[in-house]
XYZ file of C-alpha atoms in Angstrom:
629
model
C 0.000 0.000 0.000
C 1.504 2.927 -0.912
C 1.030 6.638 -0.369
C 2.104 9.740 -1.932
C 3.053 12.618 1.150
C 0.310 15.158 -0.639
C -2.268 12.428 0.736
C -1.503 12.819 4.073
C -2.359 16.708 4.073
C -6.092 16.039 5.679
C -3.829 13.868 8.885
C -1.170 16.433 9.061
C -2.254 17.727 12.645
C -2.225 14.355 13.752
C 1.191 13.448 12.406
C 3.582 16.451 11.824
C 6.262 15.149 9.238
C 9.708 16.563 9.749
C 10.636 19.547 7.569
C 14.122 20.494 7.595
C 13.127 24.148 7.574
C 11.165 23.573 10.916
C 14.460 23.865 13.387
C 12.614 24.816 16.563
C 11.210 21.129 16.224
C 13.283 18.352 18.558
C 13.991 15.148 17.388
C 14.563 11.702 19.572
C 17.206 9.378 18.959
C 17.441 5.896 20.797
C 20.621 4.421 20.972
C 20.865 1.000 20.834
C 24.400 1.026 22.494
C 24.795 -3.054 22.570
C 22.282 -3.560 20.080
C 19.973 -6.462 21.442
C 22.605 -7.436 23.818
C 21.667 -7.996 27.137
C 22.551 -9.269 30.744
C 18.979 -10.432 31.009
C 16.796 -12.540 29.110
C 12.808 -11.105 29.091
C 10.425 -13.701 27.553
C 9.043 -10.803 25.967
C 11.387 -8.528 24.783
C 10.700 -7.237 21.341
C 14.685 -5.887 20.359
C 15.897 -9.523 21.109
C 13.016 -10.664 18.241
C 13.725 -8.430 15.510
C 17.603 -10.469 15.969
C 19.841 -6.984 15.318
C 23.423 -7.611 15.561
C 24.591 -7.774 19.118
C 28.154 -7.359 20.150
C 29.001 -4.350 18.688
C 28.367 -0.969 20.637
C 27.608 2.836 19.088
C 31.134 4.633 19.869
C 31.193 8.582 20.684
C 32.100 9.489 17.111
C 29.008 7.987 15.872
C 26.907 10.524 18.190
C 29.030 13.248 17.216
C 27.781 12.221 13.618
C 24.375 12.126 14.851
C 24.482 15.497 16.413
C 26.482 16.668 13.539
C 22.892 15.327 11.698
C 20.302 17.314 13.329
C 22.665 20.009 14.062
C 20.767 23.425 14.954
C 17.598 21.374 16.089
C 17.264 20.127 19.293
C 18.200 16.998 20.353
C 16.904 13.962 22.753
C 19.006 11.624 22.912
C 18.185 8.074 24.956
C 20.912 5.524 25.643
C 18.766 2.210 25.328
C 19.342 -1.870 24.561
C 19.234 -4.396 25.092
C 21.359 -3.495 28.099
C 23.398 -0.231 27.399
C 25.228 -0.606 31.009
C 26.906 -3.977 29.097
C 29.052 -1.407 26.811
C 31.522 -0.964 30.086
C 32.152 2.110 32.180
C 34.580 3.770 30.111
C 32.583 3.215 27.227
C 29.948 5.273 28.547
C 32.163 7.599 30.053
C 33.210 8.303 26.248
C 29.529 8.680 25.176
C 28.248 10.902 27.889
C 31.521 13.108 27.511
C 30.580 13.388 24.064
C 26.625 14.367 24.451
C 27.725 16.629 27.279
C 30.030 18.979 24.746
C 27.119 19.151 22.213
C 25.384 21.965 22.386
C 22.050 20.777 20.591
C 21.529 17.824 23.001
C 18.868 19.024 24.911
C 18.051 15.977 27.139
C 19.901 12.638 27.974
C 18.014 9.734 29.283
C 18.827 5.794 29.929
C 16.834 2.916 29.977
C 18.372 0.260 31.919
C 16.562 -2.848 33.512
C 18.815 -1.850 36.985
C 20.438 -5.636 37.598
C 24.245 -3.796 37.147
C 23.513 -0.917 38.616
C 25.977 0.076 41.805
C 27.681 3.147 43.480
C 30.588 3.345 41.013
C 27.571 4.101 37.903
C 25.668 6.774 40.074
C 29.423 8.230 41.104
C 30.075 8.268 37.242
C 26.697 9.450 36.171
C 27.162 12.527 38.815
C 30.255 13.414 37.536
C 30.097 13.348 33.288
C 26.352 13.905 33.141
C 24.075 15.064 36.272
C 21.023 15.440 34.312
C 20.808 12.020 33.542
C 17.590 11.459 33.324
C 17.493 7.411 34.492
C 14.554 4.791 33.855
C 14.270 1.436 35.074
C 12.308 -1.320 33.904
C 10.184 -3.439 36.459
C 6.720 -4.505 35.959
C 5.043 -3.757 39.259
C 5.893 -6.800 42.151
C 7.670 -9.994 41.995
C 4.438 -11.543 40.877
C 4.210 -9.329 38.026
C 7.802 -9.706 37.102
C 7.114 -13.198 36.179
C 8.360 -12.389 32.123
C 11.796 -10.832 33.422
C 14.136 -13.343 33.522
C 18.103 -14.256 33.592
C 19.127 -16.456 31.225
C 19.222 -19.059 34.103
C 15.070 -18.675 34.016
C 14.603 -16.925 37.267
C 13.697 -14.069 38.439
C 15.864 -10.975 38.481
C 13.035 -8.538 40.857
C 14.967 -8.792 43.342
C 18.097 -7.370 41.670
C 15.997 -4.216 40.761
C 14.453 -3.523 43.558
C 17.749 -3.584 45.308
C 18.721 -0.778 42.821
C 15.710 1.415 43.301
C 16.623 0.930 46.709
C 20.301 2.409 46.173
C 19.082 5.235 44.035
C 16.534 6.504 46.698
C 19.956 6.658 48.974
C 21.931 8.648 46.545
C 18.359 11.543 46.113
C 18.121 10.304 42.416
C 14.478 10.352 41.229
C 13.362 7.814 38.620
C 11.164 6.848 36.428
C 9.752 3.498 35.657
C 8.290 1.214 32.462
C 5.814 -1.406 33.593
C 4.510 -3.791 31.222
C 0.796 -4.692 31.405
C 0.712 -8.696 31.074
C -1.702 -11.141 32.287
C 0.795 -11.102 35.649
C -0.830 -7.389 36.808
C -4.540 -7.742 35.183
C -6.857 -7.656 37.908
C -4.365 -5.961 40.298
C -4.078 -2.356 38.951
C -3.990 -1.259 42.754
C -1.292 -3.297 44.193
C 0.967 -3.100 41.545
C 1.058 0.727 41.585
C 1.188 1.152 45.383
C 4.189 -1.466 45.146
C 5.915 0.818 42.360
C 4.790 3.530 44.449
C 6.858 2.204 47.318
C 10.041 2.969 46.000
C 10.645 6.319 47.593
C 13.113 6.338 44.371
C 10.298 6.525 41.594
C 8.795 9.861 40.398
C 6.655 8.593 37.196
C 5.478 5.269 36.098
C 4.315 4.310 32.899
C 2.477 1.403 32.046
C 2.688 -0.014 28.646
C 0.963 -2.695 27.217
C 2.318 -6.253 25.537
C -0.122 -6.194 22.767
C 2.161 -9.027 21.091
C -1.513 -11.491 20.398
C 0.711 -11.580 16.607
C 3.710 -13.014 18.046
C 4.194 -16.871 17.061
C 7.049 -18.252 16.870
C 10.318 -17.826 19.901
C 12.818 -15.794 19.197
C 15.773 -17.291 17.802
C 18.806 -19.101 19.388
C 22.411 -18.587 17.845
C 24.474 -21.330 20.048
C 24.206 -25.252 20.174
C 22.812 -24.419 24.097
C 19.283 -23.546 24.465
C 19.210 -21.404 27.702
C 16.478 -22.058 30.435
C 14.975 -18.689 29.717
C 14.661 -19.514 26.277
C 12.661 -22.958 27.137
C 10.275 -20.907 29.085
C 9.666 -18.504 25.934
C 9.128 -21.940 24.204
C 6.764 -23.100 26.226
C 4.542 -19.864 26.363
C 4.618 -19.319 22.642
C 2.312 -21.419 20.311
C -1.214 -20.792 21.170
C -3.594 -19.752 18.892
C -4.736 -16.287 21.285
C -0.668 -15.182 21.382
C 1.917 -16.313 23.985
C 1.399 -16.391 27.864
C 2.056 -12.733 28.264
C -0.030 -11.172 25.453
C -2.790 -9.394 26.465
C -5.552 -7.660 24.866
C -6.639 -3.954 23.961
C -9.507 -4.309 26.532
C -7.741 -5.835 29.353
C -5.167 -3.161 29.073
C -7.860 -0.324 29.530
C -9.587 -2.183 32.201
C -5.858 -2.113 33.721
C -5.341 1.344 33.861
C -8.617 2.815 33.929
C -8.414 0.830 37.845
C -4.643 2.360 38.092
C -5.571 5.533 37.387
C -8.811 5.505 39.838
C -5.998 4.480 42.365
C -3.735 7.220 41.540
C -6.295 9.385 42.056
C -8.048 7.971 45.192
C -5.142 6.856 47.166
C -3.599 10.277 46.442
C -0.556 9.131 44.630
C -0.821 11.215 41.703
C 0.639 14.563 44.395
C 4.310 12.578 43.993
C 4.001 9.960 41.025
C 3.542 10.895 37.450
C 1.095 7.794 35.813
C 0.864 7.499 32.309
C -0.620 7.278 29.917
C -2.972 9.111 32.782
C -1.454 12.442 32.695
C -1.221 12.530 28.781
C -4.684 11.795 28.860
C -5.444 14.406 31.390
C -3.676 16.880 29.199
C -5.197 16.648 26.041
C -9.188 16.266 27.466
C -7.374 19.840 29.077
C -6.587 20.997 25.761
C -3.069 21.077 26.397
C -0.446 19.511 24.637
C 1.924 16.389 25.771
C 5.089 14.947 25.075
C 4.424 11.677 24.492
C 4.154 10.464 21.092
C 1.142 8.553 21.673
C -1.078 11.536 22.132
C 0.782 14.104 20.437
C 1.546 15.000 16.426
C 4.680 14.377 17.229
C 5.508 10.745 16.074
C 7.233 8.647 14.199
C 8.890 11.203 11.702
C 10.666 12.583 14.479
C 11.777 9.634 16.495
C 15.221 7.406 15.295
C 16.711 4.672 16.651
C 20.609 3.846 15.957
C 22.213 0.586 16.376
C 25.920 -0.322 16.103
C 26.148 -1.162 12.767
C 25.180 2.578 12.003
C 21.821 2.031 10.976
C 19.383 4.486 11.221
C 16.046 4.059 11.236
C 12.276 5.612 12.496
C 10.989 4.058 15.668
C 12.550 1.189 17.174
C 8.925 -0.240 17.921
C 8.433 -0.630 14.256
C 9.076 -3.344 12.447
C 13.134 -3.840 11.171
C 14.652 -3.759 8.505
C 11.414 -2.126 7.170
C 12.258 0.689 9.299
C 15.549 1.187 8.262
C 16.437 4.969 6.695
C 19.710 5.151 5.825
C 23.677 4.200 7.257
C 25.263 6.705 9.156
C 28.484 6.422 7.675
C 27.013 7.526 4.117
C 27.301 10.657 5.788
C 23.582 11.692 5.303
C 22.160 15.067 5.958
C 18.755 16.092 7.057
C 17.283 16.596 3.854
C 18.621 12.841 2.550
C 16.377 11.756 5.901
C 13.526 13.734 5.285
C 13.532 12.336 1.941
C 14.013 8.667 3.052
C 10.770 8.974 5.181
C 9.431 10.405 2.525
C 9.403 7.378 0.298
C 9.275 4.569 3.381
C 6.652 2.106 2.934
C 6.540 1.344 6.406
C 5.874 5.498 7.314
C 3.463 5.501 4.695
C 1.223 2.632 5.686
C 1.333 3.502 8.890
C 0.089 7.400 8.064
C -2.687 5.669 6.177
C -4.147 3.788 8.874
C -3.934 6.963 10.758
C -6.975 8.341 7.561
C -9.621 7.218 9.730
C -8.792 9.002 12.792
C -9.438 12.471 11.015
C -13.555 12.041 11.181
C -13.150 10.616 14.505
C -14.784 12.334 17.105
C -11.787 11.825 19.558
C -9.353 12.924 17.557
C -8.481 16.060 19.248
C -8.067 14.089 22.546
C -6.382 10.873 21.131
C -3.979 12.412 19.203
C -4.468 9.208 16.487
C -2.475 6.654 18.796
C 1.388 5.399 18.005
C 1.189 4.187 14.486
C 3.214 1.235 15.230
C 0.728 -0.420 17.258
C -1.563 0.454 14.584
C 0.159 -1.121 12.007
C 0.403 -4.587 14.052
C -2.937 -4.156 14.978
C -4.115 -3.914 11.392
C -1.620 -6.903 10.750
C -3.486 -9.071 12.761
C -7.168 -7.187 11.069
C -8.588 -5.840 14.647
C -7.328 -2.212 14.565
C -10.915 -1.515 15.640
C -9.883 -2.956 19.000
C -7.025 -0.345 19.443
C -9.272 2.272 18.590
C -12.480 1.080 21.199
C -9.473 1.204 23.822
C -8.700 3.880 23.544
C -12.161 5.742 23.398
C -12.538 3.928 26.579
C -9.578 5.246 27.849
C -10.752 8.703 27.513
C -14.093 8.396 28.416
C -13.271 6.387 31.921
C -10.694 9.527 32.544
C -12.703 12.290 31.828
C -15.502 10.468 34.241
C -12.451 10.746 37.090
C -11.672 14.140 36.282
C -15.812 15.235 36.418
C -16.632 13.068 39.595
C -12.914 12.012 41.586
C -14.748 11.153 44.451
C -17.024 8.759 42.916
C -14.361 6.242 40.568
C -17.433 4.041 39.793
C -18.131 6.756 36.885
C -14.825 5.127 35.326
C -16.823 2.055 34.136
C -20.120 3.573 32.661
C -19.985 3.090 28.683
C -23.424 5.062 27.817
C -21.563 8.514 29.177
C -18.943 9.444 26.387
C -15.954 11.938 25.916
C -18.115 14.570 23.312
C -16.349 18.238 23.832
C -18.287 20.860 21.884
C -16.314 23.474 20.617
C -17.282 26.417 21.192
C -19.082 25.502 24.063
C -18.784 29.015 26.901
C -21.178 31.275 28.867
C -20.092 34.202 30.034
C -20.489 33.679 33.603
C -20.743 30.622 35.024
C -20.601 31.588 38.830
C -22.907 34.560 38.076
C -25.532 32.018 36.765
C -25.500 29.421 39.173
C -25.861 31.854 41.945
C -28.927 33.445 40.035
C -30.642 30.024 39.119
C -30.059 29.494 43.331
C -31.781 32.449 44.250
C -35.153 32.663 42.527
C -36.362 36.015 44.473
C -32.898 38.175 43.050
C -34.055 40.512 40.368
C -33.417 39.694 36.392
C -33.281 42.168 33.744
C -35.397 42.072 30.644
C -33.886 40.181 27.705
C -34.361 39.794 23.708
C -35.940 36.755 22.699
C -36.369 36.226 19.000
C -37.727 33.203 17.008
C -36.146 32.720 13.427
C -38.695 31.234 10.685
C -36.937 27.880 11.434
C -37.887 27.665 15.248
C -34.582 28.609 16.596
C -34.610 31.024 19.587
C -31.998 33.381 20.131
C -31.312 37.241 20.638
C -30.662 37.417 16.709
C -33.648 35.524 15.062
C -32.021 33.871 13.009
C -31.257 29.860 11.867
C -28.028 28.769 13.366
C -25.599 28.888 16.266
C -26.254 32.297 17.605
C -25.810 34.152 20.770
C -28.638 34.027 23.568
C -29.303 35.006 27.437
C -28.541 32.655 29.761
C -31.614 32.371 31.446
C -33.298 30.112 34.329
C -36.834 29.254 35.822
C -37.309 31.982 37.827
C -36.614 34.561 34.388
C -40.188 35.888 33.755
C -39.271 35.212 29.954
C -38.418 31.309 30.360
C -41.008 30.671 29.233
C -40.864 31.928 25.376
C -37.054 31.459 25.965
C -37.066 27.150 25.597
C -37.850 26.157 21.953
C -41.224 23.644 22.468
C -39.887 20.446 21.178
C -36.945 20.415 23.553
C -39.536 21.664 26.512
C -40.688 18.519 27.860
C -36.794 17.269 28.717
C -35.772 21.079 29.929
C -38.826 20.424 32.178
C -38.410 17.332 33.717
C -34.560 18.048 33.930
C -35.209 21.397 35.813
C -38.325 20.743 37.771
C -38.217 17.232 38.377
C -34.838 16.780 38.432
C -34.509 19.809 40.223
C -31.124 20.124 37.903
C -29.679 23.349 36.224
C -29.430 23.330 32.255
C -27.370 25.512 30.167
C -28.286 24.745 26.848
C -31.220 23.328 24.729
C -32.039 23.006 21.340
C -35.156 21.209 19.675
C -33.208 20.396 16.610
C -33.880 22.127 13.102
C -34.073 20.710 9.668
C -32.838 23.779 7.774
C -33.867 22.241 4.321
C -33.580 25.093 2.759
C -30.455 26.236 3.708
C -26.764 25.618 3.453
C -26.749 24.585 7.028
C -26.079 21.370 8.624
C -29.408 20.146 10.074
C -29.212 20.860 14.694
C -30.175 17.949 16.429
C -32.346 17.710 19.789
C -30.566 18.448 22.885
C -30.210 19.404 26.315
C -27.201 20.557 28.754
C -26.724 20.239 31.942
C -24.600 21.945 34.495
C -23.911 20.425 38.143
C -23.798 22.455 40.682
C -20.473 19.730 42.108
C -18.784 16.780 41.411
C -21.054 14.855 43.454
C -24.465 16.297 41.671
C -22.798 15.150 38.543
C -21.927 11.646 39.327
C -25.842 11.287 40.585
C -26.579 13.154 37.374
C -24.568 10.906 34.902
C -25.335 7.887 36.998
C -28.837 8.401 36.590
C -29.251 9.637 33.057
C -27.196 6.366 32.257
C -30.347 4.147 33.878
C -32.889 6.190 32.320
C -31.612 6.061 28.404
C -30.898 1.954 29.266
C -34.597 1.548 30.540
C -35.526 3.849 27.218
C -33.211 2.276 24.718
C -35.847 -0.499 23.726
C -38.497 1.245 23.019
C -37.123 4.254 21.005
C -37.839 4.797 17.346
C -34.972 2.631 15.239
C -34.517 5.902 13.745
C -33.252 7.832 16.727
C -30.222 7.110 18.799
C -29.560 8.859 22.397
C -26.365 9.733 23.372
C -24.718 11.125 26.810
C -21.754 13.310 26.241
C -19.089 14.389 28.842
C -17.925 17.972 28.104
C -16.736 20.867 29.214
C -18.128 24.514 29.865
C -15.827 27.299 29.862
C -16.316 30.674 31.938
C -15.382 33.453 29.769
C -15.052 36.131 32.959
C -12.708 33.583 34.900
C -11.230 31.415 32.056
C -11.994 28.502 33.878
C -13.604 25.079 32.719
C -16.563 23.287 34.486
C -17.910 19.204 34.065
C -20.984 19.427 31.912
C -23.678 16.884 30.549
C -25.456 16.713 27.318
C -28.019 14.372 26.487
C -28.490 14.180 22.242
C -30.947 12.386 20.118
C -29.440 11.726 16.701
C -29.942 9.893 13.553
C -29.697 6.576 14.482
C -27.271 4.712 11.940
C -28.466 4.382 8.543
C -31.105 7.153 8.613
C -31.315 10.326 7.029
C -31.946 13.174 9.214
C -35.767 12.829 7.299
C -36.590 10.033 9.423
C -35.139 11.628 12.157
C -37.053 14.599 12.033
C -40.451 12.515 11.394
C -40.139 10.655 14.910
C -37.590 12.528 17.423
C -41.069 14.161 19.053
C -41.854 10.371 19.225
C -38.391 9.597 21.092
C -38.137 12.616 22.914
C -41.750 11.216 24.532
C -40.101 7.894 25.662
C -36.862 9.591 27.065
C -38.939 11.952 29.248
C -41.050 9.036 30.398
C -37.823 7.248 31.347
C -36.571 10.248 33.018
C -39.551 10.556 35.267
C -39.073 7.225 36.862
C -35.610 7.890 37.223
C -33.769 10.658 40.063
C -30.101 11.213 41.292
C -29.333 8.944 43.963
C -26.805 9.886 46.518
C -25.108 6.286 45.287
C -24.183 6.799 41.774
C -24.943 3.343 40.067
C -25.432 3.138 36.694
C -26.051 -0.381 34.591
C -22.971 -0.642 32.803
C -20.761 -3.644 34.364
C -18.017 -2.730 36.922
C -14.923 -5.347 36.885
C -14.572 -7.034 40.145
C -11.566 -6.205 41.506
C -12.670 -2.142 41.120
C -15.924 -3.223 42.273
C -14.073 -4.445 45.737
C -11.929 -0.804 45.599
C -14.957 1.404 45.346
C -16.715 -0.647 48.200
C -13.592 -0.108 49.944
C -13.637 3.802 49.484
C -17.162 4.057 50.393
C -16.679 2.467 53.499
């Protein structure tokens, strides 16, 4: 499959590619100083599969060519394996010498999995490179170690915990790279308050062994098979992946319950969790550093091994990844020009096509395109995409209601931001709709000749008071085919709203057709966990009985206060075209649905325990009984 770069124009906020022009723009590099060498043998360990020459180790003059590379742009550089502690102290002495004189190296980090770790490193790191920015690999406890091996087959935890252990003595912070296997599902909160432990460890980031593709070992060069090896054996060969894989759902499960924990146990005032805070960031609207959720991928991220290749990613497949040698003695433009015409990059962008219509895109950030592409490999890239829907939706829910973590688990409430979506005083109106005997000024209400109501009259989004019950003109104010929800929501419900809309055809007009809805605002994040909680029951009860041509939705959102600049939790319940009808059908029964969905919310009110239908896993079923207790 292959793709020209002019297709990619309607993705490029998604994925930036790297323009040579663009200097303020850093670039990663991983260094694969031993290649897949390594004092340890993980069952899992992807470098060791794609069988890159070990041995050999990146010198100092190599990263002076690197630098010399993306000179004037800034520079990450990562020292990475295999096991880059088995290139020898004064081989890294050379290296961090070198990356320490460079003046475009902005930030130096190493990924080591801790077992040779001692004083004489940390004395070493101190004096050539203080920044050092050091990661360990451990996933969670001993029990969830179980895939981290010697070569001898047994467990190395201890080893690293012994090093977390020195580095809280020395004052170095860390942070560490859990893998989500089978070993942790169902024990998101143990494993982080173990990780948490460490007084060493700043950040922790889980990552997930989608490897369901993987089936066959990884190879063995000598005449000796070693006991590690025999274990990978004997967990490889099912038909569902080896004993470690686990699934896009079980991963979201898994850190949907971490992040609850982070939250609840009050872990997140020391510990960075991702991909929690990434997530946290972009429902925010602000940006993050991690590929993942950022446009920032695989264009401007390299991995170098020994041999001087150069390549994108070093979670994408090799030698499809591979750009050019380094001692060709390329320059930025010959790499621009090699991603350019990859394959690999191009697929990869491609799968990325669907993700602009998505209506999570601005949140997602379209995902790393390497698990994409193995996802699509195996045909269920729909899988990665549900998980990570679910991801936002179950974090947003934490962010609206922290108190209540059940909200995590509720699959009717989505993620839906509506932009723009401000009043221009929030804590002016909710002190107003509180006190109904406070005088309110006269206001212009105007009706357009396609039902909309709004200072303006005129079809369209246009502005209009923010009014409430107790406004002498509420009355005339609510369009009447939204009435009977902004009724039941405000009177019943006793509930403030801060929108409505009874939908519009425009048929004769160049305008997208408005669909029914209603806003609501909580007052707190308790109020909106009964609210959400409850409007979840009602549209289950409803769901059988609406018109097949009209589809409810809940949408999580945001309100922003344009006095104080400031965001508040907001509700919207939506009746749309149900899939596969025109917005003719839906106009010709949504009075029809909007009946049965005021009916349902009738029999329904927020209940100090916010329980909605959707199922709630076990083990977080066990952790929310024991916060409510």
């Amino acid at each position: 499959m292959r793709h020209t770069p002019e297709q990619h124009d309607p993705i490029a906020q998604l994925y930036r590619g790297l323009a040579t022009e663009d200097t303020a723009s850093a670039v990663s590099v991983i260094l694969k100083l031993r290649g897949d060498t390594c004092d340890i043998d993980c069952l899992y360990c992807y470098e060791k599969r794609k069988e890159a020459p070990g041995g050999a180790r990146i010198d100092a003059g190599q990263v002076h060519q690197l630098a010399e590379l993306f000179r004037g742009r800034p520079l990450a550089v990562e020292l990475h394996g295999g096991e880059p502690l088995t290139a020898g102290r004064d081989h890294i002495a050379d290296i961090l010498r070198e990356l320490a004189a460079l003046p475009n190296v902005v930030r130096v980090s190493l990924q080591t999995n801790g077992v040779l770790l001692d004083e004489r490193w940390l004395d070493l790191f101190d004096a050539l490179y203080p920044r050092l920015q050091i990661g360990i690999s451990l996933d969670g406890d001993a029990r969830g170690n179980a895939w981290r091996v010697g070569y001898d087959g047994r467990p190395v935890y201890p080893r690293v915990a012994d090093a977390l252990r020195l580095l809280s003595s020395r004052g170095r912070k860390v942070g560490v790279i859990a893998a989500v296997t089978p070993a942790v599902l169902g024990r998101a909160d143990d494993v982080l308050d173990h990780l948490t432990g460490f007084e060493a460890v700043n950040a922790v980031s889980f990552v997930p062994c989608f490897d369901t593709s993987v089936r066959r070992p990884t190879a063995v060069t000598g005449r000796r098979v070693p006991a590690s090896r025999l274990l990978q054996q004997a967990a490889v060969g099912a038909s569902d992946g080896p004993g470690w894989a686990i699934r896009p759902h079980e991963y979201t499960e898994f850190v949907l319950a971490a992040t609850s924990h982070w939250i609840s146990a009050g872990h997140f005032g020391r510990v960075k969790l991702e991909p929690a805070v990434s997530v946290i960031r972009r429902l925010r609207g602000v940006g993050s550093a991690f590929c993942h959720f950022s446009d920032m991928k695989c264009d401007h991220v390299f991995t170098l091994y020994p041999d001087g290749r150069l390549g994108s990613c070093d979670e994408l497949p090799w030698p499809q990844a591979r750009l050019t040698l380094l001692d060709e003695n390329p320059v930025e433009s010959d790499v621009v020009r090699a991603q350019q015409g990859s394959n690999l990059l191009n697929q990869g962008k491609a799968l990325m096509e669907k993700c602009v219509t998505c209506d999570y895109r601005t949140t997602c950030g379209g995902g790393c395109v390497a698990t994409r592409w193995r996802h699509d490999l195996a045909g269920d890239q729909d899988a990665y995409c549900d998980y990570r829907m679910r991801l936002i939706d179950g974090i947003a829910a934490l962010l609206a209601q922290p108190g209540y973590p059940t909200g995590v688990w509720c699959r009717t409430a989505r993620w839906r931001p509506r932009t723009p979506n401000s009043m221009r005083d929030v804590g002016a109106f909710l002190a107003r709709w509180n006190q109904a005997d406070s005088f309110r000024s006269p206001v212009r209400v105007l009706t357009s000749a396609h039902g909309n109501i709004n200072t303006v009259g005129l079809p369209g989004v246009h502005e209009a008071d923010d009014l409430d019950p107790a406004h002498p003109q509420w009355p005339e104010a609510i369009e009447p085919g939204v009435r009977p929800l902004v009724d039941t929501i405000t009177r019943d419900w006793q509930l403030v709203t801060y929108d409505s809309c009874q939908g519009h055809p425009y048929a004769d007009l160049e305008l997208r057709p408005a669909e029914r809805r209603i806003g609501i605002l909580p007052r707190t994040p308790a109020e909106y966990a009964a609210t959400a909680a409850a409007l979840c029951r009602a549209i289950t009860v409803a769901a059988g009985s609406l018109p097949t041509t009209v589809r409810v939705t809940l949408g999580r959102a945001e309100l922003e206060c344009e006095t104080a600049g400031r965001t508040t939790p907001v509700l919207d319940l939506t009746l749309l075209p149900a899939p596969g009808h025109d917005w003719a059908a839906y106009f010709d029964t949504v009075d029809t649905a909007t009946a049965v969905i005021t009916e349902a919310l009738r029999n329904e009110r927020p209940a100090a325990r916010a329980e909605c239908p959707c199922p709630v896993p076990q083990t977080a079923a066990d952790a929310a009984e024991g916060v409510m207790a």
